[in-house]
mmCIF file of C-alpha atoms and ligand atoms in Angstrom:
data_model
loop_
_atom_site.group_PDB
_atom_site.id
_atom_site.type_symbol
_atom_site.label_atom_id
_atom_site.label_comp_id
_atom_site.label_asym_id
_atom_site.label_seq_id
_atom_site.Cartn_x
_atom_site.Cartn_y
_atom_site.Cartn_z
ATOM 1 C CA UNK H 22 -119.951 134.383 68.756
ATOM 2 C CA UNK H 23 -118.904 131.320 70.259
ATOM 3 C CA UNK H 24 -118.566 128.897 73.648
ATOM 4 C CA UNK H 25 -116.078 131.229 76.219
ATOM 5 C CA UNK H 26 -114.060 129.344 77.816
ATOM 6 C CA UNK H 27 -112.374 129.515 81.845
ATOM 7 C CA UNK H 28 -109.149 128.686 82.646
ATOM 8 C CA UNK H 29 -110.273 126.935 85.895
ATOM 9 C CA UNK H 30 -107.735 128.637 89.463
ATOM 10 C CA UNK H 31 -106.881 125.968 91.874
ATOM 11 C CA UNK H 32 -106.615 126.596 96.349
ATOM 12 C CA UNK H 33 -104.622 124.291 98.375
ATOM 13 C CA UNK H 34 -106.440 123.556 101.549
ATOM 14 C CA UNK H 35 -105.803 121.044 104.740
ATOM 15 C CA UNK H 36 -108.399 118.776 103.736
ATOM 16 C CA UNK H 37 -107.806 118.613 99.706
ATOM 17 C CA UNK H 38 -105.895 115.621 97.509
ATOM 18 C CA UNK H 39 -104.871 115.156 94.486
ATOM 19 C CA UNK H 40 -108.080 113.843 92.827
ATOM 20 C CA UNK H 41 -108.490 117.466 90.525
ATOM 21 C CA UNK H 42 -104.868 116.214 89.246
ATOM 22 C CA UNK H 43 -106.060 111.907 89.399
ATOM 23 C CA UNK H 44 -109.732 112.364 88.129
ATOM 24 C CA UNK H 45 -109.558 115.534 86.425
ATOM 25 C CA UNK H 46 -106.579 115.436 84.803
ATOM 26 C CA UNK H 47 -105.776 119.072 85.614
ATOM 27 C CA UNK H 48 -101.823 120.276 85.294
ATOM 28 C CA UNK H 49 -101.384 120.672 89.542
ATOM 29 C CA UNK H 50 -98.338 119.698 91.756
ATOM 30 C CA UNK H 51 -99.983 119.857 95.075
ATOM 31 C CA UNK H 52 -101.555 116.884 96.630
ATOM 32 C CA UNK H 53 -103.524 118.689 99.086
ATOM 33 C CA UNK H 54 -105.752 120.942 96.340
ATOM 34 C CA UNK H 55 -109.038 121.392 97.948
ATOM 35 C CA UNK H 56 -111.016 123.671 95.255
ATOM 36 C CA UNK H 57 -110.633 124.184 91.851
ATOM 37 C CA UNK H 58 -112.968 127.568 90.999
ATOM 38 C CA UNK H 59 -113.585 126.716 88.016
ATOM 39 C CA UNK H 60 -115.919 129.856 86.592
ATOM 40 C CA UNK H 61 -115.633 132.490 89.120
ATOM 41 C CA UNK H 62 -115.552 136.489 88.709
ATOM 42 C CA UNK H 63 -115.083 136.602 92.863
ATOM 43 C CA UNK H 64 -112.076 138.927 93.771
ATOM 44 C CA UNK H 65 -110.799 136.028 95.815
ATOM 45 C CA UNK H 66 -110.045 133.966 92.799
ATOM 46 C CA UNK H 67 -111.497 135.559 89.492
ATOM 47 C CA UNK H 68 -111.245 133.288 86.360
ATOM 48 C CA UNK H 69 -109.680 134.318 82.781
ATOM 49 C CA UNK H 70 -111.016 133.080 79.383
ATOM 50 C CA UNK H 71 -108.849 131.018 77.518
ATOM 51 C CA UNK H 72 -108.609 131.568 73.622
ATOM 52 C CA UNK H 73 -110.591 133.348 71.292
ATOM 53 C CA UNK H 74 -110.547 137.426 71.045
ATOM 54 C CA UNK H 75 -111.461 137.650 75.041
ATOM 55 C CA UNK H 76 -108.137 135.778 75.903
ATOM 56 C CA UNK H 77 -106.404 136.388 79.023
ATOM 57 C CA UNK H 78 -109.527 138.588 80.135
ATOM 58 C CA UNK H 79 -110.916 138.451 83.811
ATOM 59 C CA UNK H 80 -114.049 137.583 83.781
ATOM 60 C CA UNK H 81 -115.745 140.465 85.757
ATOM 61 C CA UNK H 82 -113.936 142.342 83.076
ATOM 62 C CA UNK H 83 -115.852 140.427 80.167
ATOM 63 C CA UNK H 84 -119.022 140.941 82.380
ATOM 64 C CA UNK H 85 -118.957 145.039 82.714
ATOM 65 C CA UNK H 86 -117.715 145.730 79.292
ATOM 66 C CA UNK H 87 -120.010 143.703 77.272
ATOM 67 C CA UNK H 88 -123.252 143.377 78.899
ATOM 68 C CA UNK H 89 -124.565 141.852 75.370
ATOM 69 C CA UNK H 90 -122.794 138.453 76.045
ATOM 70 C CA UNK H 91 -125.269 138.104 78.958
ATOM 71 C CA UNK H 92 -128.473 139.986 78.557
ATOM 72 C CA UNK H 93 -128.092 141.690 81.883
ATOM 73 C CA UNK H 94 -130.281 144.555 82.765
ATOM 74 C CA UNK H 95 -128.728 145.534 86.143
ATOM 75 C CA UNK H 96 -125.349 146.865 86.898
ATOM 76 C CA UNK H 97 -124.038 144.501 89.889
ATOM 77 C CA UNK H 98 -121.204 142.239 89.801
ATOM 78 C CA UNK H 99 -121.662 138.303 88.312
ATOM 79 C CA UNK H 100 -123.833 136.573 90.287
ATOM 80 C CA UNK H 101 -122.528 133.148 90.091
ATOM 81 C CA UNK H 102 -119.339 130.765 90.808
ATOM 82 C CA UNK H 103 -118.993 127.013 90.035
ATOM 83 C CA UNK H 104 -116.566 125.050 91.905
ATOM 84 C CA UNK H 105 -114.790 121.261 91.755
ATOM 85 C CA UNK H 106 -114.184 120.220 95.720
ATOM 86 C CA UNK H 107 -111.846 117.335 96.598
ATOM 87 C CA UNK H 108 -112.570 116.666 100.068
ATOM 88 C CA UNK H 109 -109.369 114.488 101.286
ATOM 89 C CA UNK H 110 -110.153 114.860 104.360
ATOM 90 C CA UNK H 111 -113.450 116.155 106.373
ATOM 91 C CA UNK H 112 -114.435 119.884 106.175
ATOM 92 C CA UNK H 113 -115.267 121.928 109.403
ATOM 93 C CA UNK H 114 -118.907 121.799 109.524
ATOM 94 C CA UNK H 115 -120.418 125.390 108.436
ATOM 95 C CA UNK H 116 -123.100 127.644 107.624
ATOM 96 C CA UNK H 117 -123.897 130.163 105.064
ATOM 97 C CA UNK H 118 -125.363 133.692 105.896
ATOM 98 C CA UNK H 119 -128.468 134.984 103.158
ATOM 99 C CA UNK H 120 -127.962 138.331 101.297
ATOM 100 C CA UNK H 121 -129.891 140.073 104.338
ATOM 101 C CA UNK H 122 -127.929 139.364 106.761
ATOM 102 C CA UNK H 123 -124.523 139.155 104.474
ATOM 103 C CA UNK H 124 -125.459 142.708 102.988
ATOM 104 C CA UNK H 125 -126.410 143.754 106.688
ATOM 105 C CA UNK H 126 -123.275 142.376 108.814
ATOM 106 C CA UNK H 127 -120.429 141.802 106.302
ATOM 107 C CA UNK H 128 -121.644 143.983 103.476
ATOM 108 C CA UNK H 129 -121.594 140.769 101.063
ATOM 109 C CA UNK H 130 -123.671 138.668 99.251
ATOM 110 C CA UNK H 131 -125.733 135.739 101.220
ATOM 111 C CA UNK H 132 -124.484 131.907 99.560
ATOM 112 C CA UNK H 133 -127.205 129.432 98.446
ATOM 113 C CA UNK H 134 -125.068 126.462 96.804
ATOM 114 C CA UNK H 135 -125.950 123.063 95.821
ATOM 115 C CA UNK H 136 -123.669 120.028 95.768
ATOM 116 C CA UNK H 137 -123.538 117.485 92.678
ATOM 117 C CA UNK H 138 -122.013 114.323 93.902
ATOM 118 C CA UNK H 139 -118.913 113.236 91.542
ATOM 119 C CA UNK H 140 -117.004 110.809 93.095
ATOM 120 C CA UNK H 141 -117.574 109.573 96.373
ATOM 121 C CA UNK H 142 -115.893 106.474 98.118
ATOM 122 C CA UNK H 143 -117.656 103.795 99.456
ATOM 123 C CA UNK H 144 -117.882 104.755 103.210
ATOM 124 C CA UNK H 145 -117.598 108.597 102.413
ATOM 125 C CA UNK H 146 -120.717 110.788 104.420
ATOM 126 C CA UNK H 147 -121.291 114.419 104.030
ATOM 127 C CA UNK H 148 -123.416 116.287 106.623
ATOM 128 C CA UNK H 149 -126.687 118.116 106.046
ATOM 129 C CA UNK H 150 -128.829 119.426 108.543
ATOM 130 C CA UNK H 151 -129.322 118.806 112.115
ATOM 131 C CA UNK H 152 -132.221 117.631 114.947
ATOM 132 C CA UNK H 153 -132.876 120.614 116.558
ATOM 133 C CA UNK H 154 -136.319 121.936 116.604
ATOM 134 C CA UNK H 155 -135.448 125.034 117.162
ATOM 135 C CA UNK H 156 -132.514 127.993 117.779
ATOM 136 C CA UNK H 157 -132.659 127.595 121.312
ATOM 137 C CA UNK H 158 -132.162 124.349 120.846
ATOM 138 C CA UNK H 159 -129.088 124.321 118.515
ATOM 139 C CA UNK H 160 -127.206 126.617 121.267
ATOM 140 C CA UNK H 161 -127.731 124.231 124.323
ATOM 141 C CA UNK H 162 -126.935 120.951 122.370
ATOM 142 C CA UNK H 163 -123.525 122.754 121.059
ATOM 143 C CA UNK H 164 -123.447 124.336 124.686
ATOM 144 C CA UNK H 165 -122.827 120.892 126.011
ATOM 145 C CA UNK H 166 -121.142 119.346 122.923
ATOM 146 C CA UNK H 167 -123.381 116.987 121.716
ATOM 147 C CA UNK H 168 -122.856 116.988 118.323
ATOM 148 C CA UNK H 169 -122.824 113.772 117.434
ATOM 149 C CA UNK H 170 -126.801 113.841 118.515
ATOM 150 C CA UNK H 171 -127.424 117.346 116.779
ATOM 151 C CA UNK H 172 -125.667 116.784 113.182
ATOM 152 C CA UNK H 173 -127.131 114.769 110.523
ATOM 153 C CA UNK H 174 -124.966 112.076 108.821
ATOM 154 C CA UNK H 175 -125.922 111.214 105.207
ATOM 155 C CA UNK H 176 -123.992 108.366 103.137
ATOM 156 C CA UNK H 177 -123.479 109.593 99.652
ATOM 157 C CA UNK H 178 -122.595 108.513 96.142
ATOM 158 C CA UNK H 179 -121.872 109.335 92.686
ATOM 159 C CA UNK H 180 -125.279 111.377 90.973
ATOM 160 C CA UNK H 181 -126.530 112.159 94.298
ATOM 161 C CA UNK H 182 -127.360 116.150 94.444
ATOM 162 C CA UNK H 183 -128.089 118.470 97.539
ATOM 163 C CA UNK H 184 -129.229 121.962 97.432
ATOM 164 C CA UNK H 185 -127.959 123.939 100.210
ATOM 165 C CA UNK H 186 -129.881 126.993 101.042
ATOM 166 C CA UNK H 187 -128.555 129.579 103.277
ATOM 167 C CA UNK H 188 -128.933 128.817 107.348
ATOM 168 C CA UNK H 189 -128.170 125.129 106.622
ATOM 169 C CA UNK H 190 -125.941 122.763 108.617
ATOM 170 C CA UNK H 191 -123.614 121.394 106.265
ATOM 171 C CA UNK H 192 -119.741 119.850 105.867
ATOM 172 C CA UNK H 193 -118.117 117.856 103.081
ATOM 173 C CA UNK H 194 -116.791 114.212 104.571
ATOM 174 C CA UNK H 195 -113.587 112.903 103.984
ATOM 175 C CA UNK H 196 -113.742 111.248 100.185
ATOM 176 C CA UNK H 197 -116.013 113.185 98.315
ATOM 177 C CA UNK H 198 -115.588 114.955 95.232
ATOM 178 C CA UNK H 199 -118.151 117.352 94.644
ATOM 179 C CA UNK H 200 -119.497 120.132 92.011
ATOM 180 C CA UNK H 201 -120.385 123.360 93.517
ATOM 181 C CA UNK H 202 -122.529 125.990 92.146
ATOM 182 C CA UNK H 203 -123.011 128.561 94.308
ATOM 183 C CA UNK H 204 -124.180 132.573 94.477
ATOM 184 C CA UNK H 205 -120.778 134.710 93.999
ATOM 185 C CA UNK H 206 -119.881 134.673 97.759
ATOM 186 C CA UNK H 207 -117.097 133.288 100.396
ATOM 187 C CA UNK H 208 -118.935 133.938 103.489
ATOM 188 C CA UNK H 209 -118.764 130.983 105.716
ATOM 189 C CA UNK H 210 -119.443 130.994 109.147
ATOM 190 C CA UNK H 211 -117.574 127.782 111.184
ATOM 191 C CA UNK H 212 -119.455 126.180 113.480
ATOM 192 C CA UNK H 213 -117.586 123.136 114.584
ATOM 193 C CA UNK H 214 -113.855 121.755 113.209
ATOM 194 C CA UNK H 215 -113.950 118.152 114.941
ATOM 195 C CA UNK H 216 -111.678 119.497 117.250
ATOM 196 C CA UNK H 217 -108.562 119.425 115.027
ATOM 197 C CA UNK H 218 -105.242 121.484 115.692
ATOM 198 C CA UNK H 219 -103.060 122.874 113.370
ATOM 199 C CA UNK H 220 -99.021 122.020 113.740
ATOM 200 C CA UNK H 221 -98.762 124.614 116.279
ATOM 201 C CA UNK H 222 -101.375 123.205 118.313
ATOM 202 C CA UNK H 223 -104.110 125.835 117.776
ATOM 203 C CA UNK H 224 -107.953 125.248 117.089
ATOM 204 C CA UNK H 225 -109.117 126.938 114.035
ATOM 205 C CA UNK H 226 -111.083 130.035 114.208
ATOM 206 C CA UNK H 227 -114.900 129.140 115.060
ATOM 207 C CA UNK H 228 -118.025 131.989 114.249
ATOM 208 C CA UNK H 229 -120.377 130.454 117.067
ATOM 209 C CA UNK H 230 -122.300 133.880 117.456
ATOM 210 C CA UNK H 231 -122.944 134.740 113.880
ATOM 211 C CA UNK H 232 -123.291 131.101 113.114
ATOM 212 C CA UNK H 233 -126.745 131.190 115.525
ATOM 213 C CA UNK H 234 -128.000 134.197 113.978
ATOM 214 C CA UNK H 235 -128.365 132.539 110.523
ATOM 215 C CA UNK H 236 -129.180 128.756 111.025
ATOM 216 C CA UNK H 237 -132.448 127.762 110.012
ATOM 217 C CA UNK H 238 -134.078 125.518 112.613
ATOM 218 C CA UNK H 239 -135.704 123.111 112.553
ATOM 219 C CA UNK H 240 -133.487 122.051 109.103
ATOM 220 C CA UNK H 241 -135.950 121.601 106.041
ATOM 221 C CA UNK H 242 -134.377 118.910 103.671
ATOM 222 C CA UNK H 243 -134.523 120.309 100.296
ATOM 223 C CA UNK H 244 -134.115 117.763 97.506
ATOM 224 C CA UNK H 245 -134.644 118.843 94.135
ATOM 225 C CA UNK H 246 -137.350 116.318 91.604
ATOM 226 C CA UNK H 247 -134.966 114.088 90.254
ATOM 227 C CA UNK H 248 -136.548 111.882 87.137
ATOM 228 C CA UNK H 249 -134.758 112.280 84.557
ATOM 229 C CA UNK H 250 -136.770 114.042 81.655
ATOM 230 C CA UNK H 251 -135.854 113.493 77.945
ATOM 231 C CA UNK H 252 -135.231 116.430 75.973
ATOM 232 C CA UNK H 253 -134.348 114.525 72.737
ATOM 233 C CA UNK H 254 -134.280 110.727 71.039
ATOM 234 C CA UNK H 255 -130.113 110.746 73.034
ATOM 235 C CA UNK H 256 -130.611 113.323 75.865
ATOM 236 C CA UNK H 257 -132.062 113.319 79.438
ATOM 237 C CA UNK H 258 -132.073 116.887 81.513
ATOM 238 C CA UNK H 259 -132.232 116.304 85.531
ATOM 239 C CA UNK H 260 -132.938 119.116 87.735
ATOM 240 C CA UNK H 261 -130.645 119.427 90.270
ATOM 241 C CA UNK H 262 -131.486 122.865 92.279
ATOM 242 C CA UNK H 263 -133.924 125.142 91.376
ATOM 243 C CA UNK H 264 -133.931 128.761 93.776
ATOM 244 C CA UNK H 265 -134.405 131.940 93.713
ATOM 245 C CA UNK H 266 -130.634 132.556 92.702
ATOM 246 C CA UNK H 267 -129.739 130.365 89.928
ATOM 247 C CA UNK H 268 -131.054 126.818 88.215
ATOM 248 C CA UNK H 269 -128.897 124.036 88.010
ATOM 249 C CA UNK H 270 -128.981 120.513 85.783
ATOM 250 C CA UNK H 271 -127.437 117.466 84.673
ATOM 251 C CA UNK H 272 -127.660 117.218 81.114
ATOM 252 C CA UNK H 273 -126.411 113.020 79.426
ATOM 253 C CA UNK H 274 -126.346 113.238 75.820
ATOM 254 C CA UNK H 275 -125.171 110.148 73.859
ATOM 255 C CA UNK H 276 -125.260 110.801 70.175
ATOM 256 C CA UNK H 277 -126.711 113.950 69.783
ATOM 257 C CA UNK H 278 -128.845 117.047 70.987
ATOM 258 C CA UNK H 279 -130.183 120.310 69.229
ATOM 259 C CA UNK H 280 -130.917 122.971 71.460
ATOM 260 C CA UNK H 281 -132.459 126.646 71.610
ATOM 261 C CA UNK H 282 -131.898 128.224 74.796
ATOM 262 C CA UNK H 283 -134.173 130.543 77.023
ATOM 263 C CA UNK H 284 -131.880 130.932 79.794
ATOM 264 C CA UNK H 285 -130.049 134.709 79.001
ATOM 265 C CA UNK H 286 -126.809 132.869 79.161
ATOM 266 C CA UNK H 287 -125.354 129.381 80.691
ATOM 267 C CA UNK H 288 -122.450 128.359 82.673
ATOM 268 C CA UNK H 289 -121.362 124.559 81.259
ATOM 269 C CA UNK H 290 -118.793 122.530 82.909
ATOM 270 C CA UNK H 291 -118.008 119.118 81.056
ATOM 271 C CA UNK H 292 -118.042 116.277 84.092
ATOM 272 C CA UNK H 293 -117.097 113.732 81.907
ATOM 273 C CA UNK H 294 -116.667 112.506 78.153
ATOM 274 C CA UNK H 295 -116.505 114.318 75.182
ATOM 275 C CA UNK H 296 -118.343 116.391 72.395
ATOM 276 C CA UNK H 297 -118.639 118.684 69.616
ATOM 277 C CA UNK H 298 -120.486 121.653 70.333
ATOM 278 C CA UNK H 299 -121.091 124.119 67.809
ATOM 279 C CA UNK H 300 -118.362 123.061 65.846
ATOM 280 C CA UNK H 301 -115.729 123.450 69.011
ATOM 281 C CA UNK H 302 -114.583 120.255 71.084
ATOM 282 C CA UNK H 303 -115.653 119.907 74.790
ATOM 283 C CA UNK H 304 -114.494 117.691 77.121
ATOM 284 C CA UNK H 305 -114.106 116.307 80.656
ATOM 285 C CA UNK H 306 -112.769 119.539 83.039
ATOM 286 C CA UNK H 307 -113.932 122.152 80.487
ATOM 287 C CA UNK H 308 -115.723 125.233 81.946
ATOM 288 C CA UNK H 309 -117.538 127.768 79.704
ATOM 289 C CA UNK H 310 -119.971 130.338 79.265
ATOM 290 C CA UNK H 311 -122.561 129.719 76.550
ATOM 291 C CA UNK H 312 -123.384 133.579 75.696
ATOM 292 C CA UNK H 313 -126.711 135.735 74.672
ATOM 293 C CA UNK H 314 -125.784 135.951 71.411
ATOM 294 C CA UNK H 315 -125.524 131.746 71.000
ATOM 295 C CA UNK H 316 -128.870 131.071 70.639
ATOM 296 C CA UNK H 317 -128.751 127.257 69.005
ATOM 297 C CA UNK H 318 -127.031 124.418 70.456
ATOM 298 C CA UNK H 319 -125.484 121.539 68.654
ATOM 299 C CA UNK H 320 -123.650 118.908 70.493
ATOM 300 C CA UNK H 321 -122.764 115.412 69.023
ATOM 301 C CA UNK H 322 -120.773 113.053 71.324
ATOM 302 C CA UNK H 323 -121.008 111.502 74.696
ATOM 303 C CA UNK H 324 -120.947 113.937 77.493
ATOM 304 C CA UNK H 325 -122.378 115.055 80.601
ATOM 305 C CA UNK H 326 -122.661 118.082 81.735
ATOM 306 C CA UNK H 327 -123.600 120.215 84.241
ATOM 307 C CA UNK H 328 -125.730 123.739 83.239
ATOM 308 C CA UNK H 329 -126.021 126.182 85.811
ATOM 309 C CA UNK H 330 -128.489 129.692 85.013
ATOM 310 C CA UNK H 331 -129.252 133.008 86.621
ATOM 311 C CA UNK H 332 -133.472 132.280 88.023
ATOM 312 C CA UNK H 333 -134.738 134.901 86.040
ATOM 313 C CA UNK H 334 -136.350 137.581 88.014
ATOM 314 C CA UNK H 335 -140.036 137.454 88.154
HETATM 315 ZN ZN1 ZN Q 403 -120.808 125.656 102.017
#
């Protein structure tokens, strides 16, 4: 058994650009591609493997009918997505539900995500968190628009990483390219869209009440350790976010790495260079699925990578 592959889907949105086509190199027309979901088994936008005997397969498909490849115990759907974000433009500025209240209100799963910084330009801020102290507070500062005082600003760049637990204040700014791994979920509750208006003229859609319900006040910053560890004489692993839901690193090998795994099984996306791994070539924009059955790793090149696991239950 070998590295499964994704042929990554691609969603034009109002605030995406062209960088997935620039940076990425991926075969797109539009300029205004906001997301490429890149391993995803979410009925939205489900992912098919590319080459080898599983070709053409959805992956949900891959995941019910051969349990082996991941070691799962439980019959539920894939737990997991990992996205590439081009924000052209600022996002509205949102906030996730957990699997309580998703299961509850929505009958869906919560989100957790966490953000790996790609690209960023040199004024570009993203938003995380907010002042108030508490939910009673949020509503009257949004009550009499002061968002400017409730919303926390952060200037990013390249390698910086933010893990974004359910009930937290966030939005992608204008110029940031961004790795997503996230629980298998779209539910997104908009709090706030700058005030924009489509070409007719209309505001977009805003989830004020459900929005309350969920945010977590007063916001708890959660930054993952991040010194890098070395895991070989040409390797350093970086924790980027580490819940209940799923694990996520950076892994920088230059030369090469041997490997045995613990994690049941490993979603890899290549964020830049190039490699062999097991005797197959990876590079920048690939996105694949290490299985059960691969138990030894052997890479040899210059790559980085991002690994993203299932947090084994305890
Ligand atoms: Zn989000």
């Amino acid at each position: 058994m070998t590295l499964i592959f994704l042929e990554p889907i691609f969603k034009e949105r109002i605030w995406g650009g062209n960088k997935l086509k620039t940076d990425f190199g991926y075969p797109i027309s539009s300029n205004l591609t906001g997301e490429c979901w890149a391993i995803s088994a979410h009925a939205q936008g489900e992912t098919l493997i590319r080459g080898g005997k599983f070709a053409g397969m959805p992956l949900s498909q891959l995941w019910n009918e051969y349990p082996e490849l991941f070691a799962n115990t439980k019959k539920r759907p894939f737990p997991l997505m990992v996205k590439i974000l081009d924000a052209n433009q600022d996002l509205s500025v949102q906030v996730h539900p957990d699997d309580k209240f998703a299961q509850l209100v929505e009958n869906e799963m919560g989100k957790a995500e966490c953000w790996y910084i790609l690209d960023a330009t040199r004024d570009a801020q993203i938003i995380y968190g907010h002042t108030a102290k508490t939910g009673e507070e949020f509503k009257q500062k949004v009550a009499q628009n002061q968002w400017s005082q409730l919303l926390i600003s952060h200037k990013v760049k390249r390698g910086e990483f933010f893990d974004v637990p359910p009930g937290t204040v966030h939005a992608l700014g204008a110029g940031t390219l961004v790795l997503e791994v996230q629980q298998s979920s779209d539910m997104t509750y908009r709090l706030f869209d700058y005030e924009r208006t489509d070409d007719h003229g209309n505001l977009r859609e805003l989830h004020l009440d459900k929005a309350f319900a969920v945010i977590k006040a007063p916001h708890h910053a959660k930054t993952a350790p991040n010194e890098s560890r070395k895991i070989g004489p040409n390797a350093y692993f970086t924790s980027i976010a580490n819940n209940q839901y799923f694990q996520t690193a950076k892994v920088e090998i230059t030369g090469d790495l041997e490997l045995t795994l613990s994690a049941a099984y490993l979603l890899v996306s290549v964020i830049d260079g190039f490699a062999n791994m097991n005797g197959v070539e990876i590079k920048k924009g690939d996105h694949f699925i290490v299985p059960n059955t691969l138990r030894k790793l052997s890479i040899v090149g210059y790559v980085t990578l991002i690994v993203a696991n299932e947090t084994p239950a305890h």
